[in-house]
XYZ file of C-alpha atoms in Angstrom:
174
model
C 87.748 5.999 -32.758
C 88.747 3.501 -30.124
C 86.029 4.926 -27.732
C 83.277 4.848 -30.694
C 83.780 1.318 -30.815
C 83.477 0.616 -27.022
C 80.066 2.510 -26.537
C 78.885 0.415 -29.633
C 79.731 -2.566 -28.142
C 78.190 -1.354 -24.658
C 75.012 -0.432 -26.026
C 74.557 -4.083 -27.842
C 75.727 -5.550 -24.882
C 72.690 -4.094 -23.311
C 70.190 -5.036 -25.577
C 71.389 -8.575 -25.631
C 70.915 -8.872 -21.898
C 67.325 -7.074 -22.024
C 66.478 -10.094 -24.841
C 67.830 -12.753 -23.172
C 66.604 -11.887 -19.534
C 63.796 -10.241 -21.373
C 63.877 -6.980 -19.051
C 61.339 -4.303 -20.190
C 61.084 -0.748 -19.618
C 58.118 -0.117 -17.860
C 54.947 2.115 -19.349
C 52.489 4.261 -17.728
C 49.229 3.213 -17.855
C 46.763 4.971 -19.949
C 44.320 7.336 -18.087
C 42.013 6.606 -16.478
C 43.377 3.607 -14.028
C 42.241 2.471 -11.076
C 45.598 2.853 -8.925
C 45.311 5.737 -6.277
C 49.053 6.523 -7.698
C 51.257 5.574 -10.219
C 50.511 2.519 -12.769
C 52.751 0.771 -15.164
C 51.788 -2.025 -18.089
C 53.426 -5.078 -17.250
C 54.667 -8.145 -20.342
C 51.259 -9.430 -20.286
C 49.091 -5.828 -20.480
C 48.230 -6.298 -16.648
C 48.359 -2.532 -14.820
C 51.126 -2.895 -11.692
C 50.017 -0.353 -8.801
C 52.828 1.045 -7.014
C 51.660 2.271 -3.279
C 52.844 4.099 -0.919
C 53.803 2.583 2.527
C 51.103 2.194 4.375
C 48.825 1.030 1.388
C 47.650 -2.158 -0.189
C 45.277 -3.925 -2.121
C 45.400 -4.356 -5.862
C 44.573 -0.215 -6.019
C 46.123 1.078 -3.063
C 43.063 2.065 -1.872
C 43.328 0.012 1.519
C 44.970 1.424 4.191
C 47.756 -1.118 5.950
C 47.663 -1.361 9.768
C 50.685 -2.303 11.099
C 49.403 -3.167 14.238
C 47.368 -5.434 13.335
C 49.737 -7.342 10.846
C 51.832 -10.064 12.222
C 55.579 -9.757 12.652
C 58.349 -12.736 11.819
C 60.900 -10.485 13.788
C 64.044 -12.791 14.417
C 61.871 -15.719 13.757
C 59.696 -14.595 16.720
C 56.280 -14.815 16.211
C 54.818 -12.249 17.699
C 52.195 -9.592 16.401
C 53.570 -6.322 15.715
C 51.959 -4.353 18.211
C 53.564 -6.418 20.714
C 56.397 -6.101 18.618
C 56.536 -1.882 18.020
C 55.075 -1.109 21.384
C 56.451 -4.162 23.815
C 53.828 -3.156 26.941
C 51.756 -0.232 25.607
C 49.229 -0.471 22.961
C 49.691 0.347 19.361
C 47.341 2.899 16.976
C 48.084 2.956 13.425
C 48.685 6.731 12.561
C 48.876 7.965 8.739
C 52.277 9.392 8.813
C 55.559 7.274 9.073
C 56.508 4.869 10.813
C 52.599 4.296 10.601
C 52.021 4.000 14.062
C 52.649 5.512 17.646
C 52.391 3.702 21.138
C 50.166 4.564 24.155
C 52.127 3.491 26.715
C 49.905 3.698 30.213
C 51.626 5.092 33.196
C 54.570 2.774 33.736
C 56.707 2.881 30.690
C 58.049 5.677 28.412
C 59.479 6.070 25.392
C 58.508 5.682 21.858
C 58.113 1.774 21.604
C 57.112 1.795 25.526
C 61.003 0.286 26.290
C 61.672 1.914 29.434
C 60.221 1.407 33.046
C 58.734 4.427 34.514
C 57.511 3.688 37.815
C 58.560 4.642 41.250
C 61.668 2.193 41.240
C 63.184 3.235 37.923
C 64.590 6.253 39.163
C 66.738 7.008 42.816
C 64.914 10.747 43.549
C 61.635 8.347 43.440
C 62.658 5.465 45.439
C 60.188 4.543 48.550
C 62.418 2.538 49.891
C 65.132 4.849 50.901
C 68.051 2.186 51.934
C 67.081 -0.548 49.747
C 66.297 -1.997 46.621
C 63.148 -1.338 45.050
C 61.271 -4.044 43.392
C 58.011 -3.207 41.556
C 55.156 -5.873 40.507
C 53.655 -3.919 37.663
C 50.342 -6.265 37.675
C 49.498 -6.187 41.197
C 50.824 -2.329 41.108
C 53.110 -3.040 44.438
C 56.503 -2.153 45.624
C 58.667 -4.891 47.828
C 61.484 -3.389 49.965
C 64.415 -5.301 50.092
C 66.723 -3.641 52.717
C 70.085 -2.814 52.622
C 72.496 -4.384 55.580
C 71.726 -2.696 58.339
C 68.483 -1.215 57.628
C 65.126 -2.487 58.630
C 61.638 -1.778 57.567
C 59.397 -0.694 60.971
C 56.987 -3.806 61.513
C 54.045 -1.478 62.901
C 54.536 0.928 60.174
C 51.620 0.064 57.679
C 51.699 0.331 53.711
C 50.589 3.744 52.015
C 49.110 4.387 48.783
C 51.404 6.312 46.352
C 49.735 8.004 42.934
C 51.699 7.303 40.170
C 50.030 9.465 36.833
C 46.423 7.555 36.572
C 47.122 4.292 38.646
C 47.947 3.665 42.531
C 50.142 1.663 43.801
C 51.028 -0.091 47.188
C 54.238 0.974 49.000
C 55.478 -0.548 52.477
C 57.154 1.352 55.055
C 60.620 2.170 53.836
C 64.013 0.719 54.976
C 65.426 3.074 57.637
């Protein structure tokens, strides 16, 4: 009996608090709607479209470009494409996350976060017995020479092919 009496009270409980916050249960709109998926009646009679992800617009019938939007990421203001894709350039794409990066010829990786050119790795390193320093706009390498090592002054600078780009590499440290 005890039991009885405490889902009583727990089901006035709960229409109390859908009165006094006045909480509704939603309805589905009444065919035909204009929302591309589901609809629900709000208080006032007004249709609510829920979308999917990557849609927007009062229907759902506009696609959302992430790339395009502009990102408050840790109070950065940046847009997202710089944001998703850091060097490489963002295309919106229909499946999630919405978008993929192109990321040229000197960085890897899904948001274009790691180097790839001919200092990021040591079986690629021109400069043999030194530290390889690449300018990625001017598409050069600088040799800085370990102790000991020197670069040979008549030796001139050769042209390395690195995927679609060249790029400028001086005589290496030995």
């Amino acid at each position: 009996m005890f039991r009885f009496y405490q889902l009583i009270i727990g089901i006035l409980l709960i229409f109390y608090f859908l009165e006094k916050y006045n909480i509704t249960f939603c309805k589905d709109c009444a065919d035909p709607h204009n929302c591309k998926h589901d609809c629900y009646v709000l208080e006032d009679n007004k249709q609510l479209c829920l979308c999917n992800d990557n849609e927007g617009g009062i229907d759902c019938k506009e696609k959302w470009n992430v790339c395009e939007k502009d990102c408050n990421i840790y109070g950065m203001n940046e847009s997202c494409s710089m944001a998703l894709c850091k060097t490489g350039k963002c295309v919106p794409t229909n499946d999630k996350p919405y978008y993929k990066c192109e990321c040229g010829d000197f960085f890897k990786g899904k948001n274009c976060e790691i180097e790839n050119n001919p200092c990021s790795f040591p079986e690629t390193n021109p400069c043999l017995n030194g530290t390889c320093i690449f300018i990625i706009k001017l598409n050069r390498i600088i040799c800085k020479c370990n102790n000991g090592w020197t670069q040979k002054n008549m030796q001139s600078a050769t042209i390395l092919s690195w995927g679609n780009e060249k790029v400028e590499v001086p005589p290496p440290c030995d």
